[in-house]
Amino acid sequence: MTSRLSVRLSRLLNMIPYFIAHPGISAAEAAADLGVTTKQLMSDLNQLWMCGLPGYGPGDLIDLSFSEESIEVTFSAGIDRPLRLTSTEATALLVALRSIVDMPGMVDPTAAHAAIAKIESAIVGGSGAELDGARTPPTEAPAVATVRSALARQRALRLVYYSASRDVVTERVVDPIRIVLVDNNSYLQAWCRQAEGVRLFRFDRIEAATELDEPARPPSHATEESAALDLFQDDPAVPLARLRIHGDYAWVLDQYPMHRLAVHPDGSLEATMRFATLDWMARLLLGFGSGVTVLGPPELVAAVRERSNAALAAYAAAGFEEAV
């Protein structure tokens, strides 16, 4: 299942309990709460009409009464009943929660820790407070809390941001779009009014944030779900690798977000690729062996060379002879 389909499935599963708890809510209010456009919400509601229990007849499918003015569930097909997690599912959920709770901006840490305590209590019995009493939620930085609030309320933001690529601190006004997690770093994706384009702002580099008393107004093309699939494509704040790819390795252009620049007479290709962190990109390139050569930037060339030398030294220390 693609990430876009899994996100929509999660949203659809949550909609029925939500509308049961908010009978008669308008489409605009529901869309704002669920973080989608009114158009997407109406599309989801039409999809729900075709979901339900085996048999798939009039008495089996989810039934709703909805318009842009009011939405009500007339038959839930059992989706309103609480889910019962198996021990394996509960453990997987705990692992997922613990993996993101310390990532700035991804979740409300207080709510996440409360959920962790409840799941642990359900698994082993007893009080969640007893199980999680020794742990306290991490203190959320004021800037992070402000960004999450502005995103939820669809408000514009003024950011004071450190740009590592230029080693400068800038101030800019942005229209928040979504929060994403890439290579163990959390980012705010937003429309930057100064640059007039979509930009990524790493949470640990946001020095200050102020929620403005005006609605966020990102262009429609920037808020489409497909736009999230190419986050790094044209963002100058994200490092750009320049690569020379052997002709036999041309397949990597289909597997990774690379932009082909040229084809050389020997069949090799020159391409670029944006990357989130130096360590991740160096590990990726080492996996290609001699099939991909790094041309730049200098820090990536140095990182790949350093790791290659370390690997050769480890082989030598283990008593292996270098293949001739």
Short mmCIF file of C-alpha atoms in Angstrom, two decimals:
data_model
loop_
_atom_site.label_atom_id
_atom_site.label_comp_id
_atom_site.label_asym_id
_atom_site.label_seq_id
_atom_site.Cartn_x
_atom_site.Cartn_y
_atom_site.Cartn_z
CA MET A 1 0.00 0.00 0.00
CA THR A 2 1.38 3.41 -0.93
CA SER A 3 1.83 6.05 1.74
CA ARG A 4 -0.95 8.18 0.20
CA LEU A 5 -3.45 5.28 0.30
CA SER A 6 -2.52 4.35 3.87
CA VAL A 7 -3.03 7.97 5.00
CA ARG A 8 -6.45 8.04 3.36
CA LEU A 9 -7.42 4.66 4.87
CA SER A 10 -6.53 5.93 8.35
CA ARG A 11 -8.59 9.04 7.75
CA LEU A 12 -11.60 7.04 6.52
CA LEU A 13 -11.48 4.72 9.55
CA ASN A 14 -11.48 7.71 11.90
CA MET A 15 -14.29 9.56 10.15
CA ILE A 16 -17.25 7.48 11.35
CA PRO A 17 -16.49 7.82 15.10
CA TYR A 18 -15.74 11.52 14.48
CA PHE A 19 -19.08 12.23 12.79
CA ILE A 20 -20.98 10.19 15.39
CA ALA A 21 -19.39 12.43 18.06
CA HIS A 22 -20.20 15.59 16.01
CA PRO A 23 -23.67 15.07 14.50
CA GLY A 24 -24.78 17.77 12.09
CA ILE A 25 -21.33 19.35 11.73
CA SER A 26 -20.75 21.30 8.51
CA ALA A 27 -18.34 20.10 5.84
CA ALA A 28 -16.12 23.18 6.28
CA GLU A 29 -15.78 22.64 10.06
CA ALA A 30 -15.12 18.91 9.66
CA ALA A 31 -12.52 19.50 6.93
CA ALA A 32 -10.67 21.94 9.18
CA ASP A 33 -10.68 19.46 12.09
CA LEU A 34 -9.54 16.56 9.91
CA GLY A 35 -6.84 18.55 8.10
CA VAL A 36 -8.21 18.17 4.56
CA THR A 37 -9.93 20.38 2.01
CA THR A 38 -13.72 20.41 1.75
CA LYS A 39 -13.40 18.85 -1.72
CA GLN A 40 -11.30 15.97 -0.33
CA LEU A 41 -13.75 15.49 2.54
CA MET A 42 -16.72 15.16 0.18
CA SER A 43 -14.74 12.67 -1.90
CA ASP A 44 -14.01 10.64 1.26
CA LEU A 45 -17.69 10.64 2.24
CA ASN A 46 -18.65 9.31 -1.17
CA GLN A 47 -16.01 6.60 -0.73
CA LEU A 48 -17.45 5.63 2.67
CA TRP A 49 -20.80 4.95 1.03
CA MET A 50 -19.20 1.93 -0.65
CA CYS A 51 -17.66 0.51 2.56
CA GLY A 52 -19.23 -1.83 5.08
CA LEU A 53 -19.81 -5.43 6.11
CA PRO A 54 -19.69 -8.60 3.95
CA GLY A 55 -22.85 -8.93 1.95
CA TYR A 56 -22.46 -5.33 0.79
CA GLY A 57 -26.20 -4.79 0.55
CA PRO A 58 -28.30 -1.83 1.73
CA GLY A 59 -28.24 -3.11 5.32
CA ASP A 60 -24.53 -3.80 5.31
CA LEU A 61 -22.90 -0.67 3.92
CA ILE A 62 -22.15 2.50 5.88
CA ASP A 63 -24.96 4.99 5.42
CA LEU A 64 -24.63 8.75 5.76
CA SER A 65 -26.71 11.83 5.21
CA PHE A 66 -24.44 14.63 4.12
CA SER A 67 -24.18 17.95 2.35
CA GLU A 68 -21.87 20.91 2.77
CA GLU A 69 -24.19 22.24 5.51
CA SER A 70 -24.60 19.06 7.61
CA ILE A 71 -23.13 15.56 7.97
CA GLU A 72 -24.68 12.71 9.96
CA VAL A 73 -24.07 8.96 10.18
CA THR A 74 -27.26 6.89 9.95
CA PHE A 75 -25.58 3.45 9.99
CA SER A 76 -22.00 2.88 11.18
CA ALA A 77 -21.56 -0.81 10.18
CA GLY A 78 -19.87 -1.34 13.55
CA ILE A 79 -17.00 1.09 13.03
CA ASP A 80 -18.15 3.01 16.10
CA ARG A 81 -17.16 0.07 18.33
CA PRO A 82 -13.75 0.33 20.07
CA LEU A 83 -10.90 -1.61 18.50
CA ARG A 84 -9.35 -4.48 20.46
CA LEU A 85 -5.62 -4.68 19.93
CA THR A 86 -3.72 -7.94 20.01
CA SER A 87 -0.51 -7.97 22.07
CA THR A 88 1.51 -7.80 18.83
CA GLU A 89 -0.50 -4.81 17.57
CA ALA A 90 -0.25 -3.05 20.94
CA THR A 91 3.52 -3.59 21.04
CA ALA A 92 3.89 -2.26 17.48
CA LEU A 93 1.85 0.81 18.43
CA LEU A 94 4.02 1.41 21.50
CA VAL A 95 7.19 1.19 19.42
CA ALA A 96 5.76 3.64 16.89
CA LEU A 97 4.69 6.11 19.59
CA ARG A 98 8.04 5.97 21.36
CA SER A 99 9.88 6.48 18.07
CA ILE A 100 8.11 9.77 17.30
CA VAL A 101 7.39 11.21 20.75
CA ASP A 102 10.85 12.79 20.95
CA MET A 103 10.68 14.16 17.39
CA PRO A 104 9.87 17.89 17.64
CA GLY A 105 6.50 18.81 16.19
CA MET A 106 5.33 15.33 15.26
CA VAL A 107 2.89 14.86 18.17
CA ASP A 108 1.79 16.54 21.37
CA PRO A 109 4.25 14.89 23.82
CA THR A 110 1.80 15.05 26.74
CA ALA A 111 -0.94 13.31 24.73
CA ALA A 112 1.52 10.75 23.37
CA HIS A 113 2.81 9.83 26.83
CA ALA A 114 -0.76 9.51 28.10
CA ALA A 115 -1.54 7.13 25.23
CA ILE A 116 1.63 5.12 25.96
CA ALA A 117 0.62 4.78 29.62
CA LYS A 118 -2.88 3.59 28.68
CA ILE A 119 -1.58 1.00 26.22
CA GLU A 120 0.98 -0.30 28.72
CA SER A 121 -1.74 -0.52 31.35
CA ALA A 122 -3.98 -2.50 29.00
CA ILE A 123 -1.17 -4.91 28.15
CA VAL A 124 0.09 -5.75 31.64
CA GLY A 125 -2.79 -4.56 33.83
CA GLY A 126 -2.67 -2.06 36.66
CA SER A 127 -2.42 1.67 36.62
CA GLY A 128 -0.85 3.46 33.68
CA ALA A 129 0.41 6.07 36.13
CA GLU A 130 2.35 3.38 37.98
CA LEU A 131 3.91 2.13 34.77
CA ASP A 132 4.77 5.52 33.34
CA GLY A 133 5.19 7.44 36.58
CA ALA A 134 8.98 7.46 36.33
CA ARG A 135 8.76 9.07 32.90
CA THR A 136 7.63 12.62 32.33
CA PRO A 137 6.76 14.05 28.93
CA PRO A 138 9.64 16.01 27.38
CA THR A 139 9.24 19.76 27.60
CA GLU A 140 8.14 21.03 24.21
CA ALA A 141 10.04 24.06 22.96
CA PRO A 142 7.81 27.15 22.72
CA ALA A 143 8.58 27.55 19.01
CA VAL A 144 7.55 23.96 18.30
CA ALA A 145 4.27 24.33 20.18
CA THR A 146 3.56 27.56 18.29
CA VAL A 147 4.16 25.89 14.92
CA ARG A 148 1.84 22.99 15.76
CA SER A 149 -0.84 25.42 16.94
CA ALA A 150 -0.60 27.58 13.81
CA LEU A 151 -0.80 24.51 11.57
CA ALA A 152 -3.90 23.24 13.39
CA ARG A 153 -5.55 26.69 13.28
CA GLN A 154 -4.39 27.32 9.67
CA ARG A 155 -2.62 30.54 10.62
CA ALA A 156 0.45 32.15 9.07
CA LEU A 157 3.75 32.14 10.98
CA ARG A 158 6.71 34.43 11.41
CA LEU A 159 9.85 32.29 11.83
CA VAL A 160 13.36 33.08 12.97
CA TYR A 161 15.29 30.28 11.27
CA TYR A 162 18.92 29.15 11.10
CA SER A 163 19.86 28.07 7.57
CA ALA A 164 22.72 25.56 7.86
CA SER A 165 23.44 25.64 4.13
CA ARG A 166 24.18 29.40 4.26
CA ASP A 167 25.16 29.67 7.95
CA VAL A 168 22.80 32.61 8.50
CA VAL A 169 19.76 33.35 10.64
CA THR A 170 16.81 34.75 8.69
CA GLU A 171 13.33 35.98 9.52
CA ARG A 172 10.47 35.15 7.18
CA VAL A 173 6.69 34.79 7.03
CA VAL A 174 5.39 31.39 5.95
CA ASP A 175 2.08 29.61 5.35
CA PRO A 176 2.22 26.17 7.06
CA ILE A 177 1.23 23.13 4.96
CA ARG A 178 2.16 19.97 6.86
CA ILE A 179 4.70 18.37 9.21
CA VAL A 180 6.87 15.57 7.78
CA LEU A 181 9.48 13.16 9.10
CA VAL A 182 12.46 12.44 6.87
CA ASP A 183 15.54 10.45 7.88
CA ASN A 184 14.91 10.92 11.63
CA ASN A 185 14.44 14.67 11.34
CA SER A 186 11.10 16.47 11.58
CA TYR A 187 10.33 19.36 9.26
CA LEU A 188 7.64 21.97 8.73
CA GLN A 189 6.74 22.14 5.07
CA ALA A 190 5.45 25.62 4.31
CA TRP A 191 5.01 28.19 1.58
CA CYS A 192 7.69 30.84 2.09
CA ARG A 193 6.38 34.25 1.05
CA GLN A 194 9.89 35.66 0.75
CA ALA A 195 11.13 32.90 -1.59
CA GLU A 196 7.70 32.43 -3.23
CA GLY A 197 8.06 28.67 -3.06
CA VAL A 198 7.62 25.61 -0.85
CA ARG A 199 10.41 25.25 1.70
CA LEU A 200 11.34 22.82 4.48
CA PHE A 201 12.15 24.14 7.95
CA ARG A 202 13.84 21.67 10.29
CA PHE A 203 12.31 21.97 13.72
CA ASP A 204 15.58 21.97 15.63
CA ARG A 205 16.69 25.00 13.58
CA ILE A 206 13.58 27.11 14.24
CA GLU A 207 14.84 29.59 16.84
CA ALA A 208 11.53 31.41 17.34
CA ALA A 209 8.00 31.31 15.96
CA THR A 210 5.10 33.73 16.19
CA GLU A 211 1.56 32.86 15.14
CA LEU A 212 0.10 35.72 13.11
CA ASP A 213 -3.47 36.97 13.23
CA GLU A 214 -4.07 36.12 9.57
CA PRO A 215 -5.01 32.89 7.78
CA ALA A 216 -2.41 30.77 6.04
CA ARG A 217 -2.72 31.15 2.25
CA PRO A 218 -0.47 28.59 0.53
CA PRO A 219 -1.18 28.21 -3.22
CA SER A 220 -3.40 25.25 -4.09
CA HIS A 221 -0.63 23.44 -6.00
CA ALA A 222 1.57 23.52 -2.87
CA THR A 223 -1.02 21.81 -0.67
CA GLU A 224 -1.77 18.83 -2.93
CA GLU A 225 -0.82 15.46 -1.43
CA SER A 226 1.37 14.67 -4.45
CA ALA A 227 3.49 17.73 -3.61
CA ALA A 228 4.66 15.99 -0.44
CA LEU A 229 6.26 13.23 -2.53
CA ASP A 230 8.85 15.66 -3.96
CA LEU A 231 9.75 17.61 -0.83
CA PHE A 232 13.44 17.97 -1.63
CA GLN A 233 13.20 18.39 -5.38
CA ASP A 234 13.66 22.16 -5.64
CA ASP A 235 14.45 23.30 -2.12
CA PRO A 236 17.79 25.17 -2.14
CA ALA A 237 17.95 24.83 1.65
CA VAL A 238 18.51 21.07 1.21
CA PRO A 239 22.02 19.91 0.12
CA LEU A 240 22.45 18.83 -3.51
CA ALA A 241 24.71 15.92 -4.50
CA ARG A 242 26.27 15.76 -7.96
CA LEU A 243 26.90 12.22 -9.14
CA ARG A 244 28.45 10.30 -12.04
CA ILE A 245 26.59 7.04 -12.63
CA HIS A 246 28.04 4.10 -14.58
CA GLY A 247 25.91 3.04 -17.53
CA ASP A 248 25.12 -0.32 -15.90
CA TYR A 249 23.67 1.53 -12.90
CA ALA A 250 21.25 3.73 -14.84
CA TRP A 251 18.40 1.99 -12.99
CA VAL A 252 19.11 4.07 -9.88
CA LEU A 253 17.50 7.06 -11.60
CA ASP A 254 14.19 5.17 -11.50
CA GLN A 255 14.58 4.19 -7.84
CA TYR A 256 15.71 7.51 -6.31
CA PRO A 257 14.65 11.16 -6.79
CA MET A 258 17.48 12.08 -9.16
CA HIS A 259 17.58 14.67 -11.92
CA ARG A 260 19.61 13.69 -14.99
CA LEU A 261 21.93 16.40 -16.30
CA ALA A 262 23.93 14.75 -19.08
CA VAL A 263 24.88 11.51 -20.83
CA HIS A 264 28.61 11.06 -21.54
CA PRO A 265 30.12 9.29 -24.59
CA ASP A 266 31.13 6.28 -22.46
CA GLY A 267 27.48 5.73 -21.49
CA SER A 268 27.82 7.12 -17.97
CA LEU A 269 25.29 9.63 -16.66
CA GLU A 270 25.64 12.79 -14.62
CA ALA A 271 22.81 13.52 -12.21
CA THR A 272 21.91 15.44 -9.08
CA MET A 273 19.99 14.39 -5.97
CA ARG A 274 18.97 16.33 -2.87
CA PHE A 275 19.48 14.67 0.50
CA ALA A 276 18.50 15.32 4.11
CA THR A 277 21.65 14.35 6.02
CA LEU A 278 25.28 13.72 5.10
CA ASP A 279 25.50 10.38 6.94
CA TRP A 280 22.45 8.95 5.19
CA MET A 281 23.63 10.01 1.72
CA ALA A 282 27.14 8.67 2.32
CA ARG A 283 25.74 5.27 3.38
CA LEU A 284 23.48 5.16 0.33
CA LEU A 285 26.31 5.93 -2.09
CA LEU A 286 28.69 3.41 -0.50
CA GLY A 287 26.08 0.74 -1.19
CA PHE A 288 26.45 1.37 -4.93
CA GLY A 289 30.19 0.59 -4.85
CA SER A 290 32.03 1.69 -7.99
CA GLY A 291 28.75 2.14 -9.86
CA VAL A 292 28.28 5.70 -8.60
CA THR A 293 31.01 8.32 -8.14
CA VAL A 294 30.46 11.44 -6.04
CA LEU A 295 31.48 14.68 -7.77
CA GLY A 296 30.23 17.11 -5.13
CA PRO A 297 29.71 18.80 -2.78
CA PRO A 298 33.18 18.53 -1.17
CA GLU A 299 31.85 17.52 2.25
CA LEU A 300 29.98 14.56 0.71
CA VAL A 301 33.08 13.51 -1.26
CA ALA A 302 35.09 13.62 1.99
CA ALA A 303 32.45 11.67 3.91
CA VAL A 304 32.33 8.88 1.32
CA ARG A 305 36.14 8.72 1.13
CA GLU A 306 36.44 8.62 4.93
CA ARG A 307 33.94 5.78 5.27
CA SER A 308 35.57 3.86 2.40
CA ASN A 309 38.99 4.12 4.06
CA ALA A 310 37.51 3.05 7.39
CA ALA A 311 35.95 -0.02 5.76
CA LEU A 312 39.26 -0.97 4.10
CA ALA A 313 41.09 -0.52 7.40
CA ALA A 314 38.56 -2.77 9.13
CA TYR A 315 39.09 -5.48 6.49
CA ALA A 316 42.86 -5.19 6.90
CA ALA A 317 42.58 -5.41 10.69
CA ALA A 318 40.46 -8.55 10.30
CA GLY A 319 43.21 -10.17 8.21
CA PHE A 320 41.54 -9.96 4.83
CA GLU A 321 43.66 -9.14 1.82
CA GLU A 322 42.48 -6.50 -0.57
CA ALA A 323 41.19 -8.09 -3.78
CA VAL A 324 43.37 -7.40 -6.76
#
